[in-house]
Amino acid sequence: MTTKKTSASHADTVETALRHAIIAAEYEPGQRLSAEALAVRFQVSATPVREALARLAGDGLVTSQPQRGVRVASLSLSEMEEIYEVRSLIEPLAIERSVQHMDEDAKAEVVSRYERMIQRGDSRTRELDAGQYAAYEEAHLAFHHATLSRCGSSWLLRLSRLLSDHSLRYRYASTQSLQRYETITEEHAEILAGCLASDADRAREAQQTHLDNTRIALRQLLASEGPFSAVSPNEPTNNTRGTAARIGDT
């Protein structure tokens, strides 16, 4: 029993670390992941690594094919569009329901998360170095999760978090800042205002606007970066690892 618990604990640790590394572009799209090499990196046996990789495959962050092994999932313009299409279906609904059930404690949590996001650089993301940007993104996602937290649906929250992970891959994988998207902070402020006013319609509209503007911004950026528009499944790209696109979408 102890051995099983230890193995499960190791798998949890490896999964969390690998998830972050893939999202933050420490591994390039299409890069092969060796269970043996990862076991050495994380100082565990290959068994929890394989379990962690299986979980990540279930979330679409890695792929596994015969003869090709396990690889980091590819990125493409069409996938980005699909991600935001689905997010536009579920997140406006989630925030509408959440605002309808927000008490004063929930609103206080949203305000706290918003203030932390602002402090971490919401209005100056292009000025942040890689470490500062990672800290900003943590606060940024926490704000959005707080606005959805009272929706009353574990499935909406689960899907939102998974899609947020995939969206974040596109920001970290980008090699340049996006100068066209200048209304991020105003959009976040409007989402906050809808929550605090208990105005579900206003919050829903603000969330939809934020998603739409982000998708447009990403489309313009990714279409201009050739490799993204023609990435083949499981084929490596030449994107710079660990470089954050200062886009600030949800």
Short mmCIF file of C-alpha atoms in Angstrom, two decimals:
data_model
loop_
_atom_site.label_atom_id
_atom_site.label_comp_id
_atom_site.label_asym_id
_atom_site.label_seq_id
_atom_site.Cartn_x
_atom_site.Cartn_y
_atom_site.Cartn_z
CA MET A 1 0.00 0.00 0.00
CA THR A 2 2.79 2.42 0.89
CA THR A 3 4.56 1.68 -2.38
CA LYS A 4 1.40 2.36 -4.37
CA LYS A 5 0.81 5.62 -2.52
CA THR A 6 4.41 6.67 -3.11
CA SER A 7 4.18 5.87 -6.82
CA ALA A 8 0.93 7.84 -7.11
CA SER A 9 2.48 10.76 -5.26
CA HIS A 10 5.49 10.72 -7.58
CA ALA A 11 3.19 10.62 -10.60
CA ASP A 12 1.31 13.67 -9.27
CA THR A 13 4.57 15.56 -8.78
CA VAL A 14 5.90 14.67 -12.22
CA GLU A 15 2.58 15.50 -13.89
CA THR A 16 2.45 18.94 -12.28
CA ALA A 17 6.04 19.75 -13.20
CA LEU A 18 5.72 18.47 -16.76
CA ARG A 19 2.41 20.26 -17.28
CA HIS A 20 4.01 23.55 -16.29
CA ALA A 21 7.10 22.87 -18.41
CA ILE A 22 5.03 22.08 -21.52
CA ILE A 23 2.75 25.08 -21.06
CA ALA A 24 5.72 27.39 -20.46
CA ALA A 25 7.42 26.13 -23.66
CA GLU A 26 10.38 24.55 -21.91
CA TYR A 27 9.76 21.71 -24.33
CA GLU A 28 9.10 22.58 -27.97
CA PRO A 29 5.97 21.41 -29.81
CA GLY A 30 6.77 18.06 -31.38
CA GLN A 31 9.72 17.38 -29.09
CA ARG A 32 10.07 13.74 -28.04
CA LEU A 33 9.81 13.00 -24.32
CA SER A 34 11.80 10.06 -23.03
CA ALA A 35 10.38 8.42 -19.91
CA GLU A 36 13.89 7.31 -18.94
CA ALA A 37 15.39 10.78 -19.30
CA LEU A 38 12.50 12.33 -17.40
CA ALA A 39 12.90 9.75 -14.65
CA VAL A 40 16.49 10.89 -14.24
CA ARG A 41 15.46 14.54 -14.23
CA PHE A 42 12.81 14.03 -11.54
CA GLN A 43 14.76 11.37 -9.65
CA VAL A 44 11.98 8.80 -9.78
CA SER A 45 11.48 5.48 -11.54
CA ALA A 46 10.06 5.34 -15.06
CA THR A 47 6.69 4.05 -13.80
CA PRO A 48 5.33 7.34 -12.35
CA VAL A 49 6.71 9.19 -15.37
CA ARG A 50 4.73 6.97 -17.73
CA GLU A 51 1.62 7.48 -15.60
CA ALA A 52 2.11 11.24 -15.70
CA LEU A 53 2.57 11.16 -19.48
CA ALA A 54 -0.62 9.13 -19.85
CA ARG A 55 -2.55 11.76 -17.89
CA LEU A 56 -1.09 14.57 -19.99
CA ALA A 57 -2.03 12.66 -23.14
CA GLY A 58 -5.59 12.53 -21.83
CA ASP A 59 -5.53 16.33 -21.60
CA GLY A 60 -4.10 16.68 -25.10
CA LEU A 61 -0.77 18.16 -24.00
CA VAL A 62 1.26 15.23 -25.33
CA THR A 63 0.63 12.62 -28.02
CA SER A 64 1.72 9.01 -28.29
CA GLN A 65 2.12 7.11 -31.54
CA PRO A 66 3.73 3.78 -32.44
CA GLN A 67 7.32 4.15 -33.61
CA ARG A 68 7.33 7.86 -32.72
CA GLY A 69 6.96 7.67 -28.98
CA VAL A 70 5.55 10.39 -26.74
CA ARG A 71 5.86 13.93 -28.02
CA VAL A 72 4.73 17.38 -26.95
CA ALA A 73 1.48 18.24 -28.74
CA SER A 74 1.81 20.48 -31.76
CA LEU A 75 0.51 24.04 -32.07
CA SER A 76 -1.47 25.41 -34.97
CA LEU A 77 -3.55 28.39 -35.93
CA SER A 78 -6.58 26.17 -36.52
CA GLU A 79 -6.29 24.62 -33.05
CA MET A 80 -6.05 28.04 -31.43
CA GLU A 81 -9.24 29.08 -33.23
CA GLU A 82 -11.00 25.94 -32.04
CA ILE A 83 -9.86 26.45 -28.44
CA TYR A 84 -11.30 29.96 -28.36
CA GLU A 85 -14.48 28.88 -30.09
CA VAL A 86 -15.13 26.37 -27.31
CA ARG A 87 -14.11 28.83 -24.61
CA SER A 88 -16.61 31.31 -26.05
CA LEU A 89 -19.32 28.71 -25.62
CA ILE A 90 -18.63 27.87 -21.98
CA GLU A 91 -16.95 30.79 -20.22
CA PRO A 92 -19.58 33.49 -20.77
CA LEU A 93 -22.13 30.99 -19.45
CA ALA A 94 -19.89 30.12 -16.49
CA ILE A 95 -19.29 33.72 -15.45
CA GLU A 96 -22.99 34.56 -15.84
CA ARG A 97 -23.92 31.75 -13.47
CA SER A 98 -21.05 32.60 -11.14
CA VAL A 99 -22.05 36.25 -10.78
CA GLN A 100 -25.61 35.22 -10.01
CA HIS A 101 -24.35 33.29 -6.98
CA MET A 102 -21.55 35.56 -5.74
CA ASP A 103 -21.77 36.59 -2.09
CA GLU A 104 -19.60 39.26 -0.50
CA ASP A 105 -16.83 36.78 0.29
CA ALA A 106 -16.68 35.66 -3.34
CA LYS A 107 -16.56 39.28 -4.52
CA ALA A 108 -13.77 40.01 -2.04
CA GLU A 109 -11.81 37.10 -3.48
CA VAL A 110 -12.25 38.42 -7.01
CA VAL A 111 -11.06 41.88 -5.91
CA SER A 112 -8.04 40.37 -4.16
CA ARG A 113 -7.11 38.37 -7.25
CA TYR A 114 -7.64 41.41 -9.47
CA GLU A 115 -5.38 43.62 -7.32
CA ARG A 116 -2.66 40.98 -7.31
CA MET A 117 -2.88 40.71 -11.10
CA ILE A 118 -2.56 44.47 -11.44
CA GLN A 119 0.46 44.49 -9.10
CA ARG A 120 2.13 41.77 -11.13
CA GLY A 121 2.01 43.94 -14.25
CA ASP A 122 -1.34 43.68 -16.05
CA SER A 123 -0.84 47.04 -17.76
CA ARG A 124 2.84 46.53 -18.57
CA THR A 125 3.24 42.91 -19.59
CA ARG A 126 5.64 43.78 -22.42
CA GLU A 127 8.09 45.16 -19.86
CA LEU A 128 8.28 41.94 -17.81
CA ASP A 129 11.13 39.47 -17.99
CA ALA A 130 10.43 35.74 -18.22
CA GLY A 131 10.25 35.20 -14.46
CA GLN A 132 8.06 38.23 -13.87
CA TYR A 133 5.79 37.21 -16.72
CA ALA A 134 5.33 33.73 -15.27
CA ALA A 135 4.34 35.30 -11.94
CA TYR A 136 1.94 37.61 -13.75
CA GLU A 137 0.32 34.72 -15.59
CA GLU A 138 -0.21 32.87 -12.32
CA ALA A 139 -2.04 35.89 -10.91
CA HIS A 140 -3.86 36.49 -14.18
CA LEU A 141 -5.29 32.99 -14.35
CA ALA A 142 -6.19 33.10 -10.66
CA PHE A 143 -8.29 36.21 -11.31
CA HIS A 144 -10.23 34.58 -14.12
CA HIS A 145 -10.73 31.37 -12.17
CA ALA A 146 -12.10 33.41 -9.26
CA THR A 147 -14.66 35.09 -11.52
CA LEU A 148 -15.95 31.66 -12.60
CA SER A 149 -15.67 29.93 -9.24
CA ARG A 150 -19.35 30.19 -8.21
CA CYS A 151 -20.85 28.87 -11.46
CA GLY A 152 -21.99 25.71 -9.67
CA SER A 153 -20.70 23.31 -12.32
CA SER A 154 -17.60 21.20 -11.83
CA TRP A 155 -17.62 20.39 -15.56
CA LEU A 156 -17.61 24.03 -16.62
CA LEU A 157 -14.72 24.71 -14.25
CA ARG A 158 -12.80 21.63 -15.36
CA LEU A 159 -13.17 22.44 -19.04
CA SER A 160 -12.29 26.08 -18.45
CA ARG A 161 -9.06 25.16 -16.66
CA LEU A 162 -8.04 22.69 -19.35
CA LEU A 163 -8.70 25.17 -22.15
CA SER A 164 -6.84 27.86 -20.21
CA ASP A 165 -3.80 25.57 -20.09
CA HIS A 166 -3.91 25.12 -23.86
CA SER A 167 -4.43 28.85 -24.44
CA LEU A 168 -1.44 29.64 -22.28
CA ARG A 169 0.78 27.44 -24.47
CA TYR A 170 0.24 29.87 -27.35
CA ARG A 171 1.29 32.86 -25.28
CA TYR A 172 4.47 31.23 -24.03
CA ALA A 173 5.35 29.77 -27.42
CA SER A 174 5.21 33.10 -29.21
CA THR A 175 8.47 34.80 -30.13
CA GLN A 176 7.24 38.40 -30.09
CA SER A 177 5.05 40.84 -28.21
CA LEU A 178 1.72 41.85 -29.65
CA GLN A 179 1.45 45.61 -30.02
CA ARG A 180 -2.08 45.59 -31.44
CA TYR A 181 -3.84 44.43 -28.29
CA GLU A 182 -3.95 47.49 -26.04
CA THR A 183 -7.23 47.02 -24.16
CA ILE A 184 -6.37 44.11 -21.87
CA THR A 185 -6.47 46.06 -18.61
CA GLU A 186 -9.72 47.79 -19.55
CA GLU A 187 -11.30 44.43 -20.36
CA HIS A 188 -10.25 42.97 -17.01
CA ALA A 189 -11.64 46.04 -15.23
CA GLU A 190 -14.99 45.62 -17.02
CA ILE A 191 -15.18 41.95 -16.00
CA LEU A 192 -14.48 42.99 -12.40
CA ALA A 193 -17.15 45.71 -12.55
CA GLY A 194 -19.76 43.23 -13.73
CA CYS A 195 -18.92 40.88 -10.86
CA LEU A 196 -19.03 43.59 -8.19
CA ALA A 197 -22.30 45.03 -9.50
CA SER A 198 -23.88 41.55 -9.52
CA ASP A 199 -24.65 42.27 -13.16
CA ALA A 200 -24.49 38.86 -14.83
CA ASP A 201 -25.26 40.23 -18.30
CA ARG A 202 -22.50 42.81 -18.06
CA ALA A 203 -19.98 40.21 -16.85
CA ARG A 204 -20.98 37.79 -19.61
CA GLU A 205 -20.63 40.44 -22.30
CA ALA A 206 -17.27 41.56 -20.90
CA GLN A 207 -15.98 38.00 -20.86
CA GLN A 208 -17.12 37.43 -24.44
CA THR A 209 -15.47 40.65 -25.60
CA HIS A 210 -12.24 39.66 -23.87
CA LEU A 211 -12.20 36.25 -25.54
CA ASP A 212 -13.04 37.72 -28.96
CA ASN A 213 -10.30 40.35 -28.76
CA THR A 214 -7.77 37.80 -27.60
CA ARG A 215 -8.60 35.43 -30.45
CA ILE A 216 -8.21 38.25 -32.99
CA ALA A 217 -4.88 39.26 -31.48
CA LEU A 218 -3.55 35.71 -31.48
CA ARG A 219 -4.80 35.11 -35.03
CA GLN A 220 -2.89 38.16 -36.28
CA LEU A 221 0.26 37.12 -34.45
CA LEU A 222 0.23 33.43 -35.28
CA ALA A 223 -0.66 33.97 -38.92
CA SER A 224 2.42 36.17 -39.24
CA GLU A 225 4.67 33.51 -37.68
CA GLY A 226 4.86 30.94 -40.47
CA PRO A 227 5.56 27.78 -38.43
CA PHE A 228 2.33 28.14 -36.46
CA SER A 229 0.04 28.17 -39.46
CA ALA A 230 1.50 24.96 -40.88
CA VAL A 231 2.57 22.83 -37.94
CA SER A 232 2.13 19.14 -38.64
CA PRO A 233 1.16 16.84 -35.76
CA ASN A 234 4.20 15.66 -33.80
CA GLU A 235 6.67 17.58 -35.95
CA PRO A 236 9.17 19.83 -34.15
CA THR A 237 9.05 23.57 -34.67
CA ASN A 238 11.77 26.18 -34.40
CA ASN A 239 10.02 28.37 -31.84
CA THR A 240 12.14 29.87 -29.12
CA ARG A 241 11.58 28.01 -25.87
CA GLY A 242 10.36 29.79 -22.78
CA THR A 243 9.61 33.10 -24.49
CA ALA A 244 6.34 34.58 -23.29
CA ALA A 245 4.05 36.41 -25.67
CA ARG A 246 2.89 39.44 -23.73
CA ILE A 247 -0.70 39.07 -24.83
CA GLY A 248 -2.51 38.73 -21.53
CA ASP A 249 -5.58 36.84 -22.71
CA THR A 250 -7.50 34.55 -20.40
#
